[in-house]
Tab-separated table of C-alpha atoms in Angstrom:
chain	number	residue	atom	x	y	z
A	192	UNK	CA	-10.725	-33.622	-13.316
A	193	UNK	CA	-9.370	-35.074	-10.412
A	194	UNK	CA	-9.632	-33.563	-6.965
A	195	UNK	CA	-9.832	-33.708	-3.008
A	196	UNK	CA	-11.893	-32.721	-0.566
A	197	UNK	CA	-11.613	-29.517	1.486
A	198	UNK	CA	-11.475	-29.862	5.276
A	199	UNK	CA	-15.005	-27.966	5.422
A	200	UNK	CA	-18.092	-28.229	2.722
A	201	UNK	CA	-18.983	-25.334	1.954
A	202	UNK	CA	-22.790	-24.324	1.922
A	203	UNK	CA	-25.172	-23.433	-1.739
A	204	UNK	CA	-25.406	-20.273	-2.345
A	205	UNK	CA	-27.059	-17.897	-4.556
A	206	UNK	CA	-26.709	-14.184	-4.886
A	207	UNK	CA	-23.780	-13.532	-3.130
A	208	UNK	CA	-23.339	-9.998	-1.690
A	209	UNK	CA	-19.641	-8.453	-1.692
A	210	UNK	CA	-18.224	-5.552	0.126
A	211	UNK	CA	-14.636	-3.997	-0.814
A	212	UNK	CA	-12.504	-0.874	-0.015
A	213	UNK	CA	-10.638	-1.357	-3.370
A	214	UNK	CA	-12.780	-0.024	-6.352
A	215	UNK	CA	-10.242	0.981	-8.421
A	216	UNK	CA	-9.169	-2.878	-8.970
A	217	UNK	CA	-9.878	-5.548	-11.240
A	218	UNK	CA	-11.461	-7.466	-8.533
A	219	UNK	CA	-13.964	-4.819	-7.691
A	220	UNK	CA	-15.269	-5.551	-11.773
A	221	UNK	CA	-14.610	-9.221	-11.713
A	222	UNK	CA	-17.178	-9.418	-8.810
A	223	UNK	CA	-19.620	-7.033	-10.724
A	224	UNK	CA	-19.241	-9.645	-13.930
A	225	UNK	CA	-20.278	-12.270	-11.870
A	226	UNK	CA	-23.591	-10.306	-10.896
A	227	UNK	CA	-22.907	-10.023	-7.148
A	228	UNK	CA	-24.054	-7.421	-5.295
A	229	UNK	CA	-22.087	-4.919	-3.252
A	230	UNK	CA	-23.562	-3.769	-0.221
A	231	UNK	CA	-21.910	-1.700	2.230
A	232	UNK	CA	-23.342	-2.650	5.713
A	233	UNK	CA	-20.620	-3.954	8.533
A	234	UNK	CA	-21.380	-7.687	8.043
A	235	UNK	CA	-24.103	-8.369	6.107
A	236	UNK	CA	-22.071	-9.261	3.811
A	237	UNK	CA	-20.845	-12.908	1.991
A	238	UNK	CA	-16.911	-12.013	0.844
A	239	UNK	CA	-15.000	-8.992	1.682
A	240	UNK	CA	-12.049	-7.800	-0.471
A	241	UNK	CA	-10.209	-5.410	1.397
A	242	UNK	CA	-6.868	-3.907	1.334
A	243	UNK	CA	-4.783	-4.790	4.608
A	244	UNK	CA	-5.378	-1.833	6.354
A	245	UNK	CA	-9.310	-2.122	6.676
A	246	UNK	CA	-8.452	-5.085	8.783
A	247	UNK	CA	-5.229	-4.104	10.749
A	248	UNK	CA	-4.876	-3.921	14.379
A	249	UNK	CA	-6.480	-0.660	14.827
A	250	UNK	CA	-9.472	-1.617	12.189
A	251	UNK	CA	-11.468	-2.613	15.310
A	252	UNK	CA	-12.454	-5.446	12.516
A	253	UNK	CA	-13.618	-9.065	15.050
A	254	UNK	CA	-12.888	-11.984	13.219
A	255	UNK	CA	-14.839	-14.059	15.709
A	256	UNK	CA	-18.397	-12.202	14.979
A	257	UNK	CA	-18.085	-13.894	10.982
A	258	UNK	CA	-20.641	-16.228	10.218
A	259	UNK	CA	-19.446	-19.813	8.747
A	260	UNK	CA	-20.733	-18.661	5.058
A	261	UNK	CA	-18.271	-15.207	5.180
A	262	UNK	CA	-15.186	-15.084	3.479
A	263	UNK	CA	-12.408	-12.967	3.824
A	264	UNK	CA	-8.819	-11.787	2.119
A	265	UNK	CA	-6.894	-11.690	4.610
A	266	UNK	CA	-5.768	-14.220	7.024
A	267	UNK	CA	-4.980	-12.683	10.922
A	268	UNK	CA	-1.428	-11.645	11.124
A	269	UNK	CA	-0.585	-12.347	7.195
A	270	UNK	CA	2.284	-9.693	8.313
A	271	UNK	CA	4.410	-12.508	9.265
A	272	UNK	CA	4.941	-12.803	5.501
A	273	UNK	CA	4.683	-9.239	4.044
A	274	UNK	CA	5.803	-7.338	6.137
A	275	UNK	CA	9.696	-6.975	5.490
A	276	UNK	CA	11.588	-7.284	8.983
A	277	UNK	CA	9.104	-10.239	9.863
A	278	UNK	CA	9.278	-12.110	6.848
A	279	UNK	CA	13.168	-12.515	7.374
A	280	UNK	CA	12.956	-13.319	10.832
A	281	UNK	CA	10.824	-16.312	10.205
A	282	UNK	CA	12.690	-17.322	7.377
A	283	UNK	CA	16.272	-17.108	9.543
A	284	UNK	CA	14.176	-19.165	12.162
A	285	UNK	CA	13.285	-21.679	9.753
A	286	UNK	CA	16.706	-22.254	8.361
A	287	UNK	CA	18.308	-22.155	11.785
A	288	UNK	CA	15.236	-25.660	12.907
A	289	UNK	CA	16.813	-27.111	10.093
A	290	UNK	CA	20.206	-26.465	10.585
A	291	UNK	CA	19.956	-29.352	13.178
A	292	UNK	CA	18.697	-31.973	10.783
A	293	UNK	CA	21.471	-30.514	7.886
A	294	UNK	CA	19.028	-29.250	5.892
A	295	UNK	CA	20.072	-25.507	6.245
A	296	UNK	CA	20.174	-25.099	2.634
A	297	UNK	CA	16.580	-25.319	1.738
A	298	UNK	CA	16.641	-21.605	3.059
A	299	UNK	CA	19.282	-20.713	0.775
A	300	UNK	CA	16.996	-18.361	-1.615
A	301	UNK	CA	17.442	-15.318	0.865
A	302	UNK	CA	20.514	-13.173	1.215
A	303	UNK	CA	22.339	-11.943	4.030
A	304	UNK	CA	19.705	-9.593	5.778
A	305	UNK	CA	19.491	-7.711	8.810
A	306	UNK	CA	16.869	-5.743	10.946
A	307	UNK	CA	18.086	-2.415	11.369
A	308	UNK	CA	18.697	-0.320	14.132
A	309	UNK	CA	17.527	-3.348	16.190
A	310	UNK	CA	20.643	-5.609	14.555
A	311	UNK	CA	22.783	-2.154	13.943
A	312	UNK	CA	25.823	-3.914	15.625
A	313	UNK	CA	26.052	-7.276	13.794
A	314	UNK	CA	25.270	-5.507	10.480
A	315	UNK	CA	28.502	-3.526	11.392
A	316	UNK	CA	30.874	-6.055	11.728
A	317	UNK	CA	29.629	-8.149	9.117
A	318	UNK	CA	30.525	-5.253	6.779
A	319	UNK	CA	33.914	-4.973	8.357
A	320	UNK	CA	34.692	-8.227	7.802
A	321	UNK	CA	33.805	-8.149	3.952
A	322	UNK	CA	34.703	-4.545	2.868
A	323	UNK	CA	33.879	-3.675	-0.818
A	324	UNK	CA	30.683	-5.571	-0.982
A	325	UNK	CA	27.434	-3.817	-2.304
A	326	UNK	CA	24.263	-3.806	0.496
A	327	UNK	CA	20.696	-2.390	-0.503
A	328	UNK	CA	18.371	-0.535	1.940
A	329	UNK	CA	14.929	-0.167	2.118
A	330	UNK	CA	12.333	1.010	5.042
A	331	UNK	CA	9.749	-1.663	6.229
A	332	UNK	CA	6.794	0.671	6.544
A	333	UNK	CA	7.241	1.783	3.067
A	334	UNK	CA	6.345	0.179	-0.427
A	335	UNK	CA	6.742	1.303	-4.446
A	336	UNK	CA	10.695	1.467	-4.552
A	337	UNK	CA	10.511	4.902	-1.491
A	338	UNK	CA	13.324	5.078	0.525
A	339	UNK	CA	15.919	2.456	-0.889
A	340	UNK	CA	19.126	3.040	-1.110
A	341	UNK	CA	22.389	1.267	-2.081
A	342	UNK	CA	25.846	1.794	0.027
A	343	UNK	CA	29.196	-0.239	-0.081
A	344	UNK	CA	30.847	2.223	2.675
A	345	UNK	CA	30.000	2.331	5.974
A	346	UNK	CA	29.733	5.957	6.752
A	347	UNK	CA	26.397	5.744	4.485
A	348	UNK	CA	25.425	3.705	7.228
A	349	UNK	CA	26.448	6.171	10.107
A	350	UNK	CA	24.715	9.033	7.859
A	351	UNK	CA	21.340	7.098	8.202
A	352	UNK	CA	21.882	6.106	11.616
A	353	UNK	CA	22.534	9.866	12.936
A	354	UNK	CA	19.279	10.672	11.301
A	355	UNK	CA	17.085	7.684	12.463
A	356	UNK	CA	18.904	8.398	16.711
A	357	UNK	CA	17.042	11.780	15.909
A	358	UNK	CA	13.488	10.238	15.438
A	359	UNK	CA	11.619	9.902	18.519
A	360	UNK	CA	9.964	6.689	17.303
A	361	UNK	CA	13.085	4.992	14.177
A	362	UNK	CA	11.713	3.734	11.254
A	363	UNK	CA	12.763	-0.204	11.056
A	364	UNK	CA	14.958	-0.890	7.732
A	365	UNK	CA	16.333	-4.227	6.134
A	366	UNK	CA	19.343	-4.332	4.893
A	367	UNK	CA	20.441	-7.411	2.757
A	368	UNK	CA	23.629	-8.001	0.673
A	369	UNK	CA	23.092	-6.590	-3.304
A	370	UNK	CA	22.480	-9.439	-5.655
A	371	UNK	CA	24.756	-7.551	-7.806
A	372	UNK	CA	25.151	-10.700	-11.054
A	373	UNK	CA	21.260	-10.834	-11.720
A	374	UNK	CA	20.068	-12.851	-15.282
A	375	UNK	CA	19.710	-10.317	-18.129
A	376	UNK	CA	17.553	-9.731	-20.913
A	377	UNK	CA	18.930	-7.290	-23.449
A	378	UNK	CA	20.961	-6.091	-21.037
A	379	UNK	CA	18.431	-5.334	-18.359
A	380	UNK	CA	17.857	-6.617	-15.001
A	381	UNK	CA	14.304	-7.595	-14.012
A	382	UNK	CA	12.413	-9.649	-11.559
A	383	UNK	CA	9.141	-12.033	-11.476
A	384	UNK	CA	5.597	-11.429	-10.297
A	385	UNK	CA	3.759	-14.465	-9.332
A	386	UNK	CA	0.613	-14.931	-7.982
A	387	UNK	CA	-0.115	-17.611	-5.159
A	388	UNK	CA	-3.453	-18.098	-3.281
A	389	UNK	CA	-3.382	-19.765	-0.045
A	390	UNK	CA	-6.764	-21.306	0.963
A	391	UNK	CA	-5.991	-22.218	4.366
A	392	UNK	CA	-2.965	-22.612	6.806
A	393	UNK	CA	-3.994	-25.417	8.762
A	394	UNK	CA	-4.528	-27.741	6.969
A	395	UNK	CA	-1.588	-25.847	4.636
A	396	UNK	CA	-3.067	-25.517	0.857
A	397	UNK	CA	-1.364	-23.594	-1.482
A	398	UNK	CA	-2.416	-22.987	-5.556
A	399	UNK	CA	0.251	-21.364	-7.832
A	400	UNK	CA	-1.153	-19.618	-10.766
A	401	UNK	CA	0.537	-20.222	-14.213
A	402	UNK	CA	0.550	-16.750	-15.321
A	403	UNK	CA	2.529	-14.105	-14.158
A	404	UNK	CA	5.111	-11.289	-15.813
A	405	UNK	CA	8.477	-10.092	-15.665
A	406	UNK	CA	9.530	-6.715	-14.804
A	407	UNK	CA	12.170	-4.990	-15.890
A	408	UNK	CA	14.180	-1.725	-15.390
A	409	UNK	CA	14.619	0.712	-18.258
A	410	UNK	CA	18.316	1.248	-17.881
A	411	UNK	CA	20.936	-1.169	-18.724
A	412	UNK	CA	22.479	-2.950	-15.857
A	413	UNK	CA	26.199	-2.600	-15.017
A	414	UNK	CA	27.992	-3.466	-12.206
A	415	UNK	CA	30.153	0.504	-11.926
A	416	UNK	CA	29.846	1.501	-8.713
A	417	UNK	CA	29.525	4.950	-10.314
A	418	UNK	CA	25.975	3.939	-11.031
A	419	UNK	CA	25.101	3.033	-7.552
A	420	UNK	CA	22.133	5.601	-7.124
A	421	UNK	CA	20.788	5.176	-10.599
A	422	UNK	CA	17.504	3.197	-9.253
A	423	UNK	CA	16.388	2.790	-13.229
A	424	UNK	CA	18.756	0.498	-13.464
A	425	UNK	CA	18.317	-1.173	-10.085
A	426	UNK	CA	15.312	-1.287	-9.164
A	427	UNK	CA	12.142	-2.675	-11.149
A	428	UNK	CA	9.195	-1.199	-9.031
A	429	UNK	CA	6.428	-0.092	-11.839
A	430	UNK	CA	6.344	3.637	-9.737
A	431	UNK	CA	10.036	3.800	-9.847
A	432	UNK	CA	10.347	2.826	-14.055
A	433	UNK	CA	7.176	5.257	-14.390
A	434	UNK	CA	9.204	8.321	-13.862
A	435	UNK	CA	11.669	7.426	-16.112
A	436	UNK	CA	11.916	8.843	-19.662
A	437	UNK	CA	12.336	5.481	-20.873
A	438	UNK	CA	9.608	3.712	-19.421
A	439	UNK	CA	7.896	2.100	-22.447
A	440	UNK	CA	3.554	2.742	-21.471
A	441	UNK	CA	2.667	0.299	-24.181
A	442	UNK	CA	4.197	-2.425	-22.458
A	443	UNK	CA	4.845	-1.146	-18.755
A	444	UNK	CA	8.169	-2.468	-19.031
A	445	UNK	CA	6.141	-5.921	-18.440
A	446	UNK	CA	6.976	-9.331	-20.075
A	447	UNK	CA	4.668	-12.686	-20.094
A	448	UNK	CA	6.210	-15.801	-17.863
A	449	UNK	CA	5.070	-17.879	-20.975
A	450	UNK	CA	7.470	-15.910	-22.793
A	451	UNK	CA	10.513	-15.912	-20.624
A	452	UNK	CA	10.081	-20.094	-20.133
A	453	UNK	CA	10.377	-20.186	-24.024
A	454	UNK	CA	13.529	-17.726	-24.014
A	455	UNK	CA	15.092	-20.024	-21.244
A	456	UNK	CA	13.727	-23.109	-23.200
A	457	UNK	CA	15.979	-22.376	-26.571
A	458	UNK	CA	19.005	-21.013	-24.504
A	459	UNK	CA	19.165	-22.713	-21.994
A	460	UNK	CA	17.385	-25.872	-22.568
A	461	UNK	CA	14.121	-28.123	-21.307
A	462	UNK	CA	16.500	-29.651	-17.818
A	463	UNK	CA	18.008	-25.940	-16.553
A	464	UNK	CA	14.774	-24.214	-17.590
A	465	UNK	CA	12.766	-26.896	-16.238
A	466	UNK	CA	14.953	-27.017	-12.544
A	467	UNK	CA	14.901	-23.122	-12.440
A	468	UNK	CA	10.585	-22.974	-12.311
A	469	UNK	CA	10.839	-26.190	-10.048
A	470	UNK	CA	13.086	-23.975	-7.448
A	471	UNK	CA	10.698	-20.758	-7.822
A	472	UNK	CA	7.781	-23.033	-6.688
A	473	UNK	CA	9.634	-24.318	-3.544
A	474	UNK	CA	10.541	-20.936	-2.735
A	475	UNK	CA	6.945	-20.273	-2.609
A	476	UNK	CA	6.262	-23.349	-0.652
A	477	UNK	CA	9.444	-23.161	1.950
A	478	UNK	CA	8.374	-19.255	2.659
A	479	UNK	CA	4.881	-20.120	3.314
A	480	UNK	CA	5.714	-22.949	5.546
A	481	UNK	CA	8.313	-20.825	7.786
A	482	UNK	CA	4.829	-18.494	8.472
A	483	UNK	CA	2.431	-21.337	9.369
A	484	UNK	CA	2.477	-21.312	12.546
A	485	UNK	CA	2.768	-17.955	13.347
A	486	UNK	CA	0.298	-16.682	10.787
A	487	UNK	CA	-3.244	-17.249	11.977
A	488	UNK	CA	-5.451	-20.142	11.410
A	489	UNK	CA	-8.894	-18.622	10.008
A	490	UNK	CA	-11.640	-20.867	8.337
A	491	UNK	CA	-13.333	-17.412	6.847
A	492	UNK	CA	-9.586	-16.489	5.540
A	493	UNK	CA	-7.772	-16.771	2.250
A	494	UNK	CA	-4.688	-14.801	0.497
A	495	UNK	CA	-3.663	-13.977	-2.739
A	496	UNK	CA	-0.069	-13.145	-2.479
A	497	UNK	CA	1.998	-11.361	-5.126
A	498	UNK	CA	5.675	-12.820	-4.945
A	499	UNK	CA	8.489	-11.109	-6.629
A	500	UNK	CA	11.420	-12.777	-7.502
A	501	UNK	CA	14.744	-12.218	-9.011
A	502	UNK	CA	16.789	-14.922	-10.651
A	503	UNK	CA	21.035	-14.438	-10.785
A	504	UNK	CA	22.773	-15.676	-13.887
A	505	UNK	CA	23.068	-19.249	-12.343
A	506	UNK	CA	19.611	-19.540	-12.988
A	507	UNK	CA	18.870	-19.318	-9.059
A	508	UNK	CA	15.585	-17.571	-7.600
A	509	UNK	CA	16.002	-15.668	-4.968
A	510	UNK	CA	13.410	-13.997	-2.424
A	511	UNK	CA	15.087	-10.312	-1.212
A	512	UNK	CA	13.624	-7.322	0.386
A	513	UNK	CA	15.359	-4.898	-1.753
A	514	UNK	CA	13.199	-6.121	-5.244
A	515	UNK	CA	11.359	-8.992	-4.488
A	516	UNK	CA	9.388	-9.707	-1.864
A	517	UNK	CA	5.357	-11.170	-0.929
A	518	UNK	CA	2.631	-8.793	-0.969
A	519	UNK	CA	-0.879	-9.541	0.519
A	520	UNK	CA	-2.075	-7.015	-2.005
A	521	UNK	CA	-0.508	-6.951	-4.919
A	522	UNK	CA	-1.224	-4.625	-7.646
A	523	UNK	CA	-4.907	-5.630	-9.501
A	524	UNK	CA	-4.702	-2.073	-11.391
A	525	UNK	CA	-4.283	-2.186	-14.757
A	526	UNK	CA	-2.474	-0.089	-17.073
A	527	UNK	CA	-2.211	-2.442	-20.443
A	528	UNK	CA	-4.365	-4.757	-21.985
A	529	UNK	CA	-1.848	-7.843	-21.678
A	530	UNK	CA	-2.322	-6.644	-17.923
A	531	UNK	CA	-5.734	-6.287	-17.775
A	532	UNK	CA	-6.077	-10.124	-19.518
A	533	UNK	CA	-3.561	-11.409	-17.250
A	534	UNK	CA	-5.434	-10.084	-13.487
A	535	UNK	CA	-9.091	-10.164	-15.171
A	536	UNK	CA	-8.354	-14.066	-15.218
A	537	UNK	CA	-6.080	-14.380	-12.115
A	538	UNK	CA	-9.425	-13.019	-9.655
A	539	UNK	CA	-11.782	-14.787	-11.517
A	540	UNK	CA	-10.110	-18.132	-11.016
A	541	UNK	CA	-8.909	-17.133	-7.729
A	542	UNK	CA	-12.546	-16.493	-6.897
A	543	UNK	CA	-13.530	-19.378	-8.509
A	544	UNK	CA	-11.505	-21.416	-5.946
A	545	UNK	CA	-12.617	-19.933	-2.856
A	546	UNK	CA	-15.934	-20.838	-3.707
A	547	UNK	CA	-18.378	-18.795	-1.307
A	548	UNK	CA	-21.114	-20.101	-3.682
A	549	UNK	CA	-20.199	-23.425	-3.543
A	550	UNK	CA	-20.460	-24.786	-6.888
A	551	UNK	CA	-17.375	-26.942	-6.217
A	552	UNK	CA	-19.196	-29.287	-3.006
A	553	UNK	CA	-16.320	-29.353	-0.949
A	554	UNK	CA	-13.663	-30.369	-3.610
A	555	UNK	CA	-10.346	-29.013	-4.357
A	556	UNK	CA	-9.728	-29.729	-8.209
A	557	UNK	CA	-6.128	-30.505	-9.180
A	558	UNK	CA	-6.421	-27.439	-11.108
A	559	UNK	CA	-8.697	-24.691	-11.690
A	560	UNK	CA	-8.695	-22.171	-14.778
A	561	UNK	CA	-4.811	-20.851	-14.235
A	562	UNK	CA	-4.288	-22.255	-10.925
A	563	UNK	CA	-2.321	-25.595	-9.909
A	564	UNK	CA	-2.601	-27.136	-6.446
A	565	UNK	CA	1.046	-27.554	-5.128
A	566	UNK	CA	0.924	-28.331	-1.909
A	567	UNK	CA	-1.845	-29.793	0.588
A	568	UNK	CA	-1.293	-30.555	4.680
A	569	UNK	CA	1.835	-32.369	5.061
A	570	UNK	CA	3.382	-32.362	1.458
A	571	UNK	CA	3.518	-31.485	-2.121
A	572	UNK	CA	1.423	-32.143	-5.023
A	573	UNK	CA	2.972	-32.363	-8.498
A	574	UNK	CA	0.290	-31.673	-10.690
A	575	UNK	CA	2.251	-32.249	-14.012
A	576	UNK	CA	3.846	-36.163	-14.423
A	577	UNK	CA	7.172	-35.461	-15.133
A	578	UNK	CA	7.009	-30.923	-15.173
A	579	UNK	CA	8.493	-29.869	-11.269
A	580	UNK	CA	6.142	-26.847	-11.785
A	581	UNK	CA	3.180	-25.341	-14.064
A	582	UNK	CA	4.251	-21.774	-14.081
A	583	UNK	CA	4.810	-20.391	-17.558
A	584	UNK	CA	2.781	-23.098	-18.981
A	585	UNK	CA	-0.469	-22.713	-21.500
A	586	UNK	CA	-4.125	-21.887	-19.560
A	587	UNK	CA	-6.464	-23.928	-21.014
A	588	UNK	CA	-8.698	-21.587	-22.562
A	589	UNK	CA	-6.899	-18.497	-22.329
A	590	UNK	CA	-5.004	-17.382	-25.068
């Protein structure tokens, strides 16, 4: 198996001691399969898996005080990524550097979006000047589908504002054109979750995991404005669909990657197919590389992000705030065995990777269980010959 070196060799160790504020995950098992042991001091401790908020800016949590050996899931200011408002203002900043060397179009995988109230006025006059056209809401501070809406007139717009002037301190919103011609499946719009794990910033490496589902709504799609607050049919958030009569528990209105690549494969053949998973993976790569230098540096630090994204009937990904977006915690609950499989196998490789026992010696394999190395410092890596991408494609292994 061929590899590289990481910029640091890790240590040898042996009975590696975890602490977590997330028991009610997959990860909080995987570590118990691997006989660690949790322990529940402040830092005596060898990896941490906590959820974003144990380490925020009011945690009181010191980065500085970790010892080399301690590893950690969250890089400083990971925000810059998952948090909506920021995200899009790094990714406008990163189109606009590259504007100057005509390569404004590698940032073409966001829509429209503003930062609301702070870009109120702008939002305004863009809407002026394209009446008719279909924008999606949705609060910053907020996750699980709350406090979306659609609009396509502008008083909705003056409605929400009268209420927000009210607030002492205004929630911050995005707003972002609708992606209203999404790809279908039996009539039904859904998006992709993919997993990415980021082992460092600086140097940049990046590992894309093969597996990965799609997500779908329980009401068929149609583009009648009459339907504009029907969220089943917009929206594919699993605790939006759960509330619907038609959400389907034995599935959780989830489908394999693997499965959609082979749909694609026999309608629209090996080259579209092959382009459209090619573009999803340098979505992944182009967001993370608008963040670099504002998230963090932290030698102790990696991320597993969850990345939603939708793909229109042009077979073209897109990253949007209203559906799809990054998460630095994405879901590890289970509520299907298919699920279960598919995030018992994710942590355990992703774990595998970050190697605070250091069974690897400093390498970084090619790939690893599900996990494909696509980019390292300055540039890709295409771990397939002639494939742009690995996603969808068989674990070895796994069945």
């Amino acid at each position: 198996m061929e590899s590289r070196r990481r910029p640091v060799l890790p240590m040898r160790l042996t009975n590696v001691r975890f602490k977590t504020t997330m028991h009610n995950c997959v990860a909080f098992k995987v570590m118990l399969a691997r006989a660690w042991v949790e322990v529940f001091e402040e830092s005596d401790w060898d990896i941490f898996w906590a959820d974003v908020h144990s380490l925020g800016v009011d945690s009181g949590f010191d980065h500085s005080k970790l010892l080399d050996t301690q590893k950690l899931n969250h890089f400083p200011r990971h925000y810059e990524l998952t948090r909506k408002d920021l995200m899009v203002k790094n990714l406008k900043r990163a189109k606009k550097l590259l504007e100057k060397e005509g390569r404004a179009s590698d940032y073409d995988f966001f829509p429209q979006t503003y930062v609301l109230p702070l870009e109120h006025g702008i939002f305004v006059e863009e809407f002026r000047r394209n009446p008719g056209i279909t924008w999606i809401m949705k609060p910053c501070g907020r996750a699980q589908g709350r406090g979306i809406f659609l609009l396509d007139k502008l008083s909705q717009v003056s409605g929400w504002r009268k209420q927000i002037d009210e607030k002492e301190k205004p929630e911050t919103y995005v707003v972002s054109r609708y992606l209203d011609h999404p790809l279908l499946l039996g009539g039904r719009k859904f998006d992709l979750r993919i997993y990415v794990l980021v082992l460092s910033y600086v140097p940049l490496i990046v590992y894309l995991h093969r597996s990965g589902f799609c997500r779908f709504s329980s009401s068929r799609y149609t583009t009648d404005k009459a339907n504009m607050k029907n969220l089943y049919m917009h929206l594919t958030n699993v605790a939006i669909q759960k509330k619907n009569d038609k959400y389907d528990e034995n599935t959780g209105m989830k489908w394999p990657i693997s499965k959609l690549k082979q749909y694609l494969l026999s309608k629209h053949g090996l080259a579209a197919t092959s382009k459209l998973f090619g573009d999803i993976q340098l979505v992944v790569t182009r967001s993370l590389l608008a963040v670099q230098q504002v998230v963090t540096q932290d030698k102790h630090c990696f991320e597993l992000y969850g990345y939603d994204i939708l793909v229109d009937e042009a077979l073209k990904p897109w990253l949007i705030v209203h559906c799809a977006e990054v998460n630095a915690s994405p879901s590890l609950s289970t509520d299907t065995t298919a699920d279960h499989q598919l995030k018992w196998g994710l942590v355990e490789d992703a774990l595998g990777l970050v190697d605070v026992e250091g069974k690897l010696e400093g390498q970084l394999p090619l790939s690893f269980g599900g996990f494909d190395l696509i980019w390292e410092g300055c540039a890709p890596v295409q771990p397939h010959p002639t494939l742009p991408s690995m996603l969808g494609t068989h674990i070895p292994g796994r069945r």
